[in-house]
Coordinates of C-alpha atoms in Angstrom, one line a residue:
Chain B
M30 CA 0.0 0.0 0.0
K31 CA 1.2 3.5 -0.8
I32 CA 0.8 6.3 1.6
L33 CA 0.5 9.9 0.4
V34 CA 1.6 12.6 2.8
P35 CA 0.7 16.2 1.9
I36 CA 3.0 18.7 3.7
K37 CA 3.0 22.5 3.9
R38 CA 5.8 25.0 4.1
V39 CA 4.9 27.5 6.8
V40 CA 6.5 30.2 8.9
D41 CA 8.5 28.5 11.7
Y42 CA 6.3 28.0 14.8
N43 CA 8.7 29.9 17.0
V44 CA 8.5 33.1 14.9
K45 CA 6.2 35.8 16.2
V46 CA 4.8 37.2 12.9
R47 CA 4.2 40.9 12.4
V48 CA 1.3 42.4 10.5
K49 CA 2.3 44.6 7.6
S50 CA 1.8 48.3 8.1
D51 CA -0.5 48.5 5.0
N52 CA -2.7 45.7 6.5
T53 CA -2.5 43.5 3.4
G54 CA -1.1 40.5 5.3
V55 CA 1.7 39.4 7.6
D56 CA 5.3 40.1 6.8
I57 CA 6.9 36.8 5.9
A58 CA 9.9 38.2 3.9
N59 CA 13.1 36.9 5.4
V60 CA 11.4 34.9 8.0
K61 CA 12.5 31.4 8.9
M62 CA 10.2 28.8 7.2
S63 CA 9.8 25.2 8.2
M64 CA 7.6 22.2 7.7
N65 CA 4.2 22.6 9.5
P66 CA 4.6 20.7 12.8
F67 CA 1.5 18.6 12.3
D68 CA 2.8 17.5 8.9
E69 CA 6.1 16.3 10.4
I70 CA 4.0 14.1 12.6
A71 CA 2.2 12.9 9.5
V72 CA 5.4 12.0 7.7
E73 CA 6.7 10.2 10.8
E74 CA 3.6 8.1 11.1
A75 CA 3.7 7.2 7.4
V76 CA 7.4 6.2 7.7
R77 CA 6.6 4.1 10.9
L78 CA 3.9 2.3 9.0
K79 CA 6.4 1.5 6.3
E80 CA 8.9 0.3 8.9
K81 CA 6.2 -2.0 10.3
G82 CA 5.7 -3.4 6.8
V83 CA 2.1 -2.0 6.4
A84 CA 3.1 0.5 3.7
T85 CA 5.3 -0.1 0.7
E86 CA 5.9 3.4 -0.4
V87 CA 5.6 6.9 1.2
I88 CA 5.1 9.8 -1.2
A89 CA 5.4 13.4 0.1
V90 CA 3.4 16.1 -1.7
S91 CA 3.6 19.8 -1.3
C92 CA 1.7 22.6 -3.2
G93 CA 3.1 26.0 -3.6
V94 CA 6.2 27.9 -4.6
Q95 CA 9.6 26.5 -5.8
Q96 CA 11.0 26.7 -2.2
C97 CA 8.6 24.0 -1.1
Q98 CA 11.2 21.7 -2.6
E99 CA 13.2 22.2 0.6
T100 CA 10.3 21.0 2.7
L101 CA 9.9 18.0 0.5
R102 CA 13.6 17.2 0.9
T103 CA 13.1 17.3 4.7
A104 CA 10.3 14.8 4.3
M105 CA 12.5 12.5 2.3
A106 CA 15.2 12.8 4.9
I107 CA 12.7 11.6 7.5
G108 CA 12.0 8.6 5.3
A109 CA 9.6 9.4 2.4
D110 CA 10.6 7.6 -0.7
R111 CA 9.8 10.2 -3.3
A112 CA 8.1 13.6 -3.6
I113 CA 5.8 15.6 -5.8
L114 CA 5.7 19.3 -6.0
V115 CA 2.6 21.0 -7.4
L116 CA 4.2 24.3 -8.4
T117 CA 2.2 27.5 -8.4
D118 CA 2.7 31.1 -7.3
E119 CA -1.1 31.5 -6.7
E120 CA -2.3 31.9 -3.1
L121 CA -3.6 28.5 -2.3
Q122 CA -6.7 28.0 -0.1
P123 CA -7.7 24.6 1.4
L124 CA -10.3 23.9 -1.2
A125 CA -7.8 24.4 -4.0
V126 CA -5.2 22.2 -2.2
A127 CA -7.8 19.5 -1.6
K128 CA -8.7 19.5 -5.3
L129 CA -5.0 19.2 -6.3
L130 CA -4.6 16.4 -3.8
K131 CA -7.7 14.7 -5.1
A132 CA -6.2 14.6 -8.6
L133 CA -3.0 13.1 -7.2
V134 CA -5.0 10.5 -5.2
D135 CA -6.7 9.5 -8.5
K136 CA -3.4 9.1 -10.1
E137 CA -1.4 7.4 -7.4
Q138 CA -4.2 5.4 -5.8
P139 CA -2.8 5.5 -2.2
G140 CA -4.3 3.2 0.5
L141 CA -4.0 6.0 3.0
V142 CA -3.5 9.8 2.9
I143 CA -2.1 11.2 6.1
L144 CA -2.2 15.0 6.7
G145 CA -1.6 17.3 9.6
K146 CA -4.8 18.4 11.3
Q147 CA -4.1 22.1 10.6
A148 CA -1.5 24.4 9.3
I149 CA -0.2 26.9 11.9
D150 CA -0.3 29.8 9.5
D151 CA -4.0 29.9 8.3
D152 CA -5.2 27.8 11.2
C153 CA -7.9 26.5 8.9
N154 CA -8.2 22.8 9.8
Q155 CA -10.0 21.9 6.5
T156 CA -7.8 20.3 3.9
G157 CA -8.0 16.7 5.1
Q158 CA -11.7 16.7 5.5
M159 CA -12.2 18.4 2.1
L160 CA -9.9 15.9 0.4
A161 CA -11.9 13.0 2.0
A162 CA -15.1 14.6 0.7
L163 CA -13.9 15.1 -2.8
A164 CA -12.4 11.7 -3.1
D165 CA -15.4 10.2 -1.3
L166 CA -13.2 8.5 1.3
P167 CA -13.9 8.0 5.0
Q168 CA -12.0 10.3 7.3
A169 CA -10.5 10.1 10.8
T170 CA -9.4 13.5 12.0
F171 CA -7.3 14.5 15.0
A172 CA -5.7 11.1 15.3
S173 CA -3.7 10.2 18.4
K174 CA -3.3 6.5 17.5
V175 CA -3.5 4.6 14.2
E176 CA -3.7 0.8 13.7
V177 CA -4.0 -0.6 10.2
A178 CA -5.1 -4.2 9.6
D179 CA -7.3 -6.1 7.2
G180 CA -8.2 -3.3 4.9
K181 CA -9.3 -1.1 7.8
A182 CA -7.8 1.4 10.1
N183 CA -8.7 1.7 13.8
V184 CA -8.1 5.3 14.7
T185 CA -8.2 6.9 18.2
R186 CA -9.3 10.5 17.9
E187 CA -8.9 13.4 20.3
V188 CA -12.4 14.9 20.8
D189 CA -13.6 17.5 23.2
G190 CA -14.4 15.3 26.2
G191 CA -11.6 12.8 25.8
L192 CA -10.8 10.1 23.2
E193 CA -12.9 8.3 20.7
T194 CA -12.0 5.3 18.6
I195 CA -13.5 4.7 15.1
S196 CA -12.9 2.1 12.5
I197 CA -12.7 3.3 8.8
D198 CA -12.4 1.3 5.6
L199 CA -9.3 1.8 3.5
P200 CA -8.6 3.8 1.4
A201 CA -9.1 6.6 3.8
V202 CA -7.9 10.0 4.9
I203 CA -6.3 10.6 8.4
T204 CA -5.3 13.9 10.0
T205 CA -2.8 13.9 12.8
D206 CA -3.0 15.4 16.2
L207 CA 0.0 16.4 18.3
R208 CA 0.2 13.3 20.4
L209 CA 0.2 10.8 17.5
N210 CA 4.0 10.4 17.7
E211 CA 7.3 12.2 18.2
P212 CA 8.9 13.0 14.9
R213 CA 12.5 11.8 14.6
Y214 CA 15.4 14.2 13.9
V215 CA 16.8 14.0 10.5
T216 CA 20.4 12.9 10.3
L217 CA 23.1 14.3 8.1
P218 CA 23.6 11.1 6.0
N219 CA 19.8 11.0 5.5
I220 CA 19.8 14.6 4.4
M221 CA 22.5 13.7 1.8
K222 CA 20.6 10.6 0.6
A223 CA 17.4 12.6 0.3
K224 CA 19.0 14.8 -2.3
K225 CA 19.2 11.9 -4.6
K226 CA 15.6 10.8 -4.2
Q227 CA 13.1 11.5 -7.0
L228 CA 11.2 14.8 -6.9
D229 CA 8.7 15.4 -9.7
T230 CA 7.1 18.8 -10.4
V231 CA 3.7 19.2 -11.8
K232 CA 1.5 22.3 -12.4
P233 CA -2.1 22.7 -11.4
E234 CA -3.0 23.0 -15.1
D235 CA -1.5 19.5 -15.7
L236 CA -3.9 18.2 -13.0
G237 CA -6.8 20.2 -14.5
V238 CA -7.5 22.1 -11.3
D239 CA -8.6 25.7 -11.0
V240 CA -6.8 27.1 -7.9
K241 CA -8.3 30.5 -7.9
P242 CA -9.0 31.7 -4.3
R243 CA -12.6 31.7 -3.2
L244 CA -12.1 33.9 -0.2
K245 CA -10.8 37.3 -0.6
T246 CA -8.8 38.7 2.3
L247 CA -9.8 42.3 2.7
K248 CA -7.6 43.3 5.5
V249 CA -5.2 41.8 8.1
T250 CA -4.9 43.7 11.4
E251 CA -3.1 43.3 14.7
P252 CA -5.3 41.9 17.4
A253 CA -6.3 44.3 20.2
K254 CA -3.4 44.8 22.6
R255 CA -4.0 44.0 26.2
S256 CA -3.3 46.9 28.4
A257 CA -0.2 46.5 30.6
G258 CA -0.8 44.8 33.9
V259 CA 0.8 45.2 37.2
K260 CA 3.0 43.0 39.3
V261 CA 1.8 42.4 42.8
P262 CA 4.2 41.8 45.6
D263 CA 2.3 39.0 47.4
V264 CA -0.7 36.7 47.4
A265 CA -2.7 38.9 49.8
T266 CA -2.4 41.9 47.4
L267 CA -3.4 39.6 44.5
V268 CA -6.5 38.3 46.3
Q269 CA -7.5 41.8 47.4
K270 CA -7.1 43.2 43.8
L271 CA -9.1 40.3 42.4
K272 CA -11.9 40.9 44.8
T273 CA -12.1 44.7 44.8
E274 CA -10.5 45.9 41.6
A275 CA -11.3 43.2 39.1
K276 CA -14.3 41.8 41.0
V277 CA -13.9 38.3 39.5
I278 CA -13.9 36.3 42.7
Chain G
M29 CA -32.2 34.6 3.7
T30 CA -32.0 31.8 6.3
A31 CA -29.1 30.4 8.3
L32 CA -28.8 26.7 9.4
V33 CA -27.0 25.9 12.6
I34 CA -25.8 22.3 13.1
A35 CA -26.6 21.5 16.7
E36 CA -24.0 19.8 18.9
H37 CA -25.8 17.6 21.4
D38 CA -25.6 14.3 23.3
N39 CA -29.0 13.2 22.0
K40 CA -30.7 14.4 25.2
S41 CA -29.6 18.0 25.7
I42 CA -28.0 20.7 23.5
K43 CA -24.4 21.5 24.2
A44 CA -23.6 25.1 25.1
A45 CA -21.5 25.8 22.0
T46 CA -24.6 25.5 20.0
L47 CA -26.0 28.6 21.8
N48 CA -23.1 30.8 20.8
T49 CA -23.4 29.5 17.2
V50 CA -27.1 30.6 17.1
T51 CA -26.0 34.1 18.1
A52 CA -23.5 34.1 15.2
A53 CA -26.2 32.8 12.8
K54 CA -28.5 35.7 13.9
A55 CA -25.7 38.1 13.1
C56 CA -25.7 36.8 9.5
G57 CA -29.3 38.2 9.2
G58 CA -32.6 36.4 8.5
D59 CA -34.2 33.4 10.2
V60 CA -32.2 30.7 12.1
H61 CA -33.0 27.1 11.7
V62 CA -31.3 24.3 13.8
L63 CA -30.6 20.8 12.6
V64 CA -30.6 18.1 15.2
A65 CA -29.4 14.9 13.7
G66 CA -29.1 12.1 16.3
A67 CA -30.2 8.8 17.6
N68 CA -33.4 9.0 19.7
A69 CA -32.6 12.7 19.9
G70 CA -36.2 13.9 20.4
D71 CA -35.3 15.5 23.7
A72 CA -32.4 17.4 22.2
A73 CA -34.7 18.6 19.4
K74 CA -37.2 19.8 22.0
A75 CA -34.4 21.7 23.8
A76 CA -33.3 23.2 20.5
A77 CA -36.8 24.5 19.9
Q78 CA -36.6 26.4 23.2
I79 CA -33.6 28.4 22.2
A80 CA -34.5 32.1 21.8
G81 CA -34.4 33.3 18.2
V82 CA -34.7 29.9 16.5
A83 CA -37.4 29.8 13.9
K84 CA -37.5 26.1 13.1
V85 CA -35.8 22.9 14.3
I86 CA -35.2 20.2 11.8
H87 CA -34.9 16.8 13.4
A88 CA -33.4 13.7 11.7
D89 CA -33.3 10.5 13.7
G90 CA -31.3 7.4 12.9
A91 CA -28.9 5.1 14.7
Q92 CA -26.2 6.2 12.2
F93 CA -26.1 9.6 13.8
E94 CA -25.5 8.4 17.4
H95 CA -21.8 9.3 17.5
G96 CA -21.8 12.1 14.9
L97 CA -19.6 10.3 12.3
A98 CA -18.5 12.9 9.7
E99 CA -19.7 10.8 6.7
N100 CA -23.2 10.4 7.9
M101 CA -23.6 13.8 9.3
T102 CA -22.4 15.4 6.1
A103 CA -25.0 13.4 4.1
Q104 CA -27.7 14.7 6.4
V105 CA -26.6 18.3 6.1
L106 CA -26.3 18.1 2.3
A107 CA -29.8 16.7 2.1
I108 CA -31.2 20.0 3.4
A109 CA -28.4 22.4 2.5
G110 CA -30.1 23.7 -0.7
S111 CA -32.4 26.2 1.1
Y112 CA -29.7 27.9 3.1
E113 CA -27.2 30.7 2.5
H114 CA -25.3 30.2 5.7
I115 CA -24.5 26.9 7.3
L116 CA -22.8 27.3 10.7
F117 CA -21.1 24.8 13.0
P118 CA -19.6 25.5 16.4
A119 CA -15.7 25.3 16.1
T120 CA -15.5 22.3 18.3
A121 CA -13.9 18.9 17.5
S122 CA -17.2 17.8 16.0
G123 CA -17.9 21.0 14.0
K124 CA -14.3 21.1 12.7
N125 CA -14.6 17.5 11.6
I126 CA -17.8 17.9 9.6
A127 CA -17.9 21.5 8.2
P128 CA -15.1 21.2 5.7
R129 CA -16.6 18.0 4.4
V130 CA -19.9 19.7 3.8
A131 CA -18.2 22.7 2.1
A132 CA -16.1 20.6 -0.2
K133 CA -19.3 18.6 -1.3
L134 CA -21.0 22.0 -2.0
D135 CA -17.8 23.2 -3.8
V136 CA -17.5 26.2 -1.6
A137 CA -14.7 27.5 0.6
Q138 CA -15.1 27.0 4.4
I139 CA -14.5 29.8 6.8
S140 CA -12.9 28.6 10.0
D141 CA -13.3 29.9 13.5
I142 CA -15.0 33.2 12.9
R143 CA -15.1 35.6 15.9
K144 CA -17.1 38.3 14.3
V145 CA -19.7 38.8 11.5
D146 CA -19.1 42.1 9.7
S147 CA -21.7 41.5 7.1
P148 CA -23.5 38.5 5.7
D149 CA -20.5 37.7 3.4
T150 CA -17.6 39.2 5.5
F151 CA -16.2 37.7 8.6
E152 CA -13.2 38.2 11.0
R153 CA -11.0 35.2 11.9
P154 CA -7.7 34.9 13.7
I155 CA -4.7 33.5 11.8
Y156 CA -1.1 32.7 12.9
A157 CA -2.1 31.5 16.4
G158 CA -4.2 34.7 16.9
N159 CA -1.3 37.0 16.2
A160 CA -3.2 38.6 13.3
I161 CA -6.9 39.0 12.5
A162 CA -8.0 38.5 8.9
V163 CA -11.2 40.0 7.5
V164 CA -12.3 37.7 4.7
R165 CA -15.1 38.0 2.1
S166 CA -16.7 35.0 0.6
S167 CA -18.0 35.1 -3.0
D168 CA -19.6 31.6 -2.7
A169 CA -23.4 31.2 -2.8
T170 CA -23.4 29.2 0.4
K171 CA -21.2 30.2 3.3
V172 CA -20.1 27.2 5.4
I173 CA -18.7 28.5 8.7
T174 CA -17.3 27.3 12.0
V175 CA -17.9 29.7 14.9
R176 CA -15.4 30.4 17.6
T177 CA -17.7 30.1 20.6
T178 CA -15.8 32.6 22.8
G179 CA -16.4 35.3 20.2
F180 CA -20.2 35.3 20.6
D181 CA -22.5 35.5 23.6
P182 CA -24.7 32.5 24.1
A183 CA -28.3 32.8 23.0
A184 CA -30.8 32.2 25.8
A185 CA -31.5 28.5 26.1
T186 CA -35.2 29.2 26.9
G187 CA -37.9 31.6 25.7
G188 CA -38.2 30.3 22.1
S189 CA -41.0 28.2 20.7
A190 CA -39.9 26.9 17.3
A191 CA -41.7 24.2 15.4
V192 CA -40.0 20.9 15.2
E193 CA -40.1 19.4 11.7
T194 CA -39.0 15.8 11.2
V195 CA -37.1 14.9 8.1
A196 CA -36.1 11.6 6.6
A197 CA -32.6 10.5 7.8
A198 CA -29.8 10.2 5.3
A199 CA -28.5 6.6 4.7
D200 CA -25.5 5.2 6.6
S201 CA -22.3 5.5 4.5
G202 CA -21.1 2.2 5.9
K203 CA -17.5 3.4 5.5
S204 CA -16.8 4.2 9.1
R205 CA -17.9 2.8 12.4
F206 CA -17.8 4.0 16.0
V207 CA -15.8 1.6 18.2
G208 CA -15.6 3.1 21.6
Q209 CA -14.8 6.2 23.7
E210 CA -13.0 7.2 26.8
I211 CA -14.6 10.3 28.1
A212 CA -12.9 11.9 31.1
K213 CA -15.4 12.2 34.0
S214 CA -15.5 15.6 35.7
N215 CA -17.8 17.3 38.0
R216 CA -16.2 20.6 37.2
P217 CA -17.6 23.1 34.7
E218 CA -16.6 22.4 31.1
L219 CA -13.4 24.1 30.1
T220 CA -14.7 26.2 27.2
A221 CA -17.8 27.4 29.2
A222 CA -16.2 28.0 32.6
K223 CA -16.2 31.4 34.2
I224 CA -12.9 30.7 36.0
I225 CA -10.1 28.6 34.8
V226 CA -7.1 27.5 36.8
S227 CA -4.3 26.3 34.5
G228 CA -1.0 24.6 35.2
G229 CA 2.2 24.2 33.3
R230 CA 5.4 22.2 33.2
A231 CA 6.6 23.7 36.5
L232 CA 4.1 21.5 38.4
G233 CA 6.6 18.7 37.9
S234 CA 4.3 15.6 38.2
A235 CA 0.7 14.5 37.8
E236 CA 0.5 14.1 41.6
K237 CA 1.8 17.7 42.3
F238 CA -0.6 19.0 39.6
N239 CA -3.5 17.3 41.3
E240 CA -2.3 18.4 44.8
V241 CA -1.7 22.0 44.0
M242 CA -4.3 22.8 41.3
T243 CA -7.4 20.8 42.2
P244 CA -8.2 22.3 45.6
L245 CA -8.0 25.8 44.2
A246 CA -10.2 24.9 41.3
D247 CA -12.7 23.2 43.6
K248 CA -12.8 26.2 45.9
L249 CA -13.3 28.7 43.0
G250 CA -15.8 26.4 41.1
A251 CA -13.3 26.6 38.3
A252 CA -12.4 24.4 35.4
L253 CA -8.8 23.0 35.2
G254 CA -6.7 23.7 32.2
A255 CA -3.1 22.9 31.2
S256 CA -0.4 23.9 28.9
R257 CA 0.8 21.6 26.2
A258 CA 4.0 20.9 28.1
A259 CA 2.0 19.7 31.1
V260 CA -0.2 17.5 28.9
D261 CA 2.7 16.0 27.0
A262 CA 4.5 15.3 30.3
G263 CA 1.4 13.4 31.4
Y264 CA 0.5 15.8 34.3
A265 CA -3.0 16.4 32.9
P266 CA -5.3 14.7 30.3
N267 CA -5.1 16.2 26.8
D268 CA -8.6 17.5 26.7
W269 CA -7.5 20.1 29.3
Q270 CA -5.0 21.6 26.9
V271 CA -5.5 25.3 26.3
G272 CA -3.9 26.8 23.2
Q273 CA -3.7 27.0 19.4
T274 CA -4.1 23.3 19.1
G275 CA -6.2 22.7 22.2
K276 CA -9.2 24.6 23.5
I277 CA -9.8 28.3 23.0
V278 CA -11.1 29.8 26.2
A279 CA -12.2 33.3 27.3
P280 CA -13.2 33.1 31.0
Q281 CA -13.7 35.9 33.4
L282 CA -10.6 34.9 35.2
Y283 CA -7.7 32.8 34.0
V284 CA -5.0 31.8 36.5
A285 CA -1.8 30.6 34.8
A286 CA 0.4 28.8 37.3
G287 CA 3.9 27.8 36.2
I288 CA 3.1 28.5 32.5
S289 CA 5.8 30.5 30.6
G290 CA 3.3 31.8 28.0
A291 CA 4.5 30.5 24.6
I292 CA 2.7 32.0 21.5
Q293 CA 0.8 28.8 21.1
H294 CA -0.6 28.9 24.7
L295 CA -1.4 32.6 24.5
A296 CA -3.5 31.9 21.4
G297 CA -5.9 29.9 23.5
M298 CA -6.5 32.3 26.4
K299 CA -5.5 35.9 25.7
D300 CA -9.2 36.9 25.3
S301 CA -9.8 36.1 28.9
K302 CA -11.1 39.1 30.9
V303 CA -8.6 39.0 33.7
I304 CA -5.4 37.0 33.5
V305 CA -3.3 36.2 36.6
A306 CA 0.2 34.8 36.1
I307 CA 2.1 33.1 38.9
N308 CA 5.7 32.3 37.8
K309 CA 9.1 32.5 39.4
D310 CA 10.8 33.6 36.2
P311 CA 10.4 37.4 35.9
E312 CA 11.2 37.2 32.2
A313 CA 8.3 34.7 31.4
P314 CA 6.3 36.1 28.4
I315 CA 3.1 35.3 30.3
F316 CA 3.7 38.5 32.3
S317 CA 3.3 40.6 29.2
V318 CA -0.4 39.6 28.9
A319 CA -1.2 39.2 32.6
D320 CA -3.3 41.8 34.4
Y321 CA -1.9 40.7 37.7
G322 CA 1.5 39.1 37.8
L323 CA 3.0 37.4 40.9
E324 CA 6.6 36.5 40.8
A325 CA 6.8 33.6 43.2
D326 CA 7.3 29.9 43.5
L327 CA 3.9 28.4 42.7
F328 CA 4.3 25.7 45.4
Q329 CA 4.2 28.4 48.0
A330 CA 1.9 30.9 46.3
M331 CA -0.8 28.4 45.3
P332 CA -1.5 27.0 48.8
E333 CA -1.5 30.6 50.2
L334 CA -3.9 31.6 47.5
L335 CA -6.1 28.7 48.4
R336 CA -6.2 29.9 52.0
S337 CA -6.9 33.5 51.2
V338 CA -9.8 33.2 48.7

């Protein structure tokens, strides 16, 4: 069985982004970019399934600009066998990415698609579900445990009150939550080997997908700042202030 | 113009997040209908009909809806989606699971986690872990939306008298099955609905200490317990207590952060709280930049003292 792992190049999670002064977006020029943390977990899970003998091939996919190649090389250094870059300079929204991935699913016929549950830039949490809908596959979102056997996957999901386990027929789409696994560090020899692995480039037109954005961003602003607080010297002062000044207890 | 709210419920009663979503639906203009799809969920449908401002409740009953599987819920929403311009879900684990699936089937963009309705086609939503607010306009005929519940006041749970209309249940997809669940038992208020939250971080050191230091204060204040990702990953607290970009988004009246440094990802989940109290022994901890009241102290001394004085 093949596993397809879509990954996204995003602003590194440690960077505190700044809103541009003309309010057209956030300033990501000269900012460190990395693989979306949830996608690292997705790649790790796919590679572990391969190491267990469940999967035969792991294909990493990324949609976006030329630099996404670096992110794909990272995925191959973790253990993905080959990669596909869907190259476009357009702003991609989840529906467009889901359509691109659907075209690749039709072509590659993977038994499983594993995505991160959300990208930490747009915070959408949509692409996996949308891909499942378009490809008419069952979905298991926010996975914290995945067991594959007999053409089915048993997936434990993180839901609001605790955990829930569902069983889905393969092929299927799974999205990863934080606690699914701990991604491995890539080693230098693996980084070198990843450079030799196959990386194909396709264009949205080749896949017959219209990637025009459906949502127009009118403005991006800074969130309201909290007014500066005070430091209190001791617990007694704190309690007194909470009772008389803030009146919250 | 009519908006459809997909109710979150346990087949007997309506979950609080639905009430906030009704308020957001009203802000879109026009009538508000509520879909209750469940198994023997007649009581939940009746409860939905009581919500102030709801014009109609649509009730679909079938065993396939018992656990809210995305495939079956999507089929039910699609069966009635044609007559609505707005379809709103609470931005809970359940809403986030289903809404994008519905949107993709309708071939429309989905708008995640809105915190304000500017106009029927323009919405505000946080991006980059809440470090920026984007105003987005949808050009699609149907707007499929998830609603950040802390961004909207809850609609009154009583006072309405909507008619309940029963519709045929959509068929079971057969592609997924519910196996089991482990729901954490708690007598405390639900994290996202709590007025006060007492939240602990890595500095607690162990699950025992977490329980020993945090629980009595939460009990005394009638507060919910929260935790940072570090505390959850270390096993000090269950993962449904996690507050942050990838956990729960909360906005209580009072948020007490004990031993939490205040990483961007944690702040994303709690910086809309009315009053934030930080207790941390590191004077440089970023949590102090958002705290209304900061106490620079060892939490193992400060927390018991706090417990005695409130």
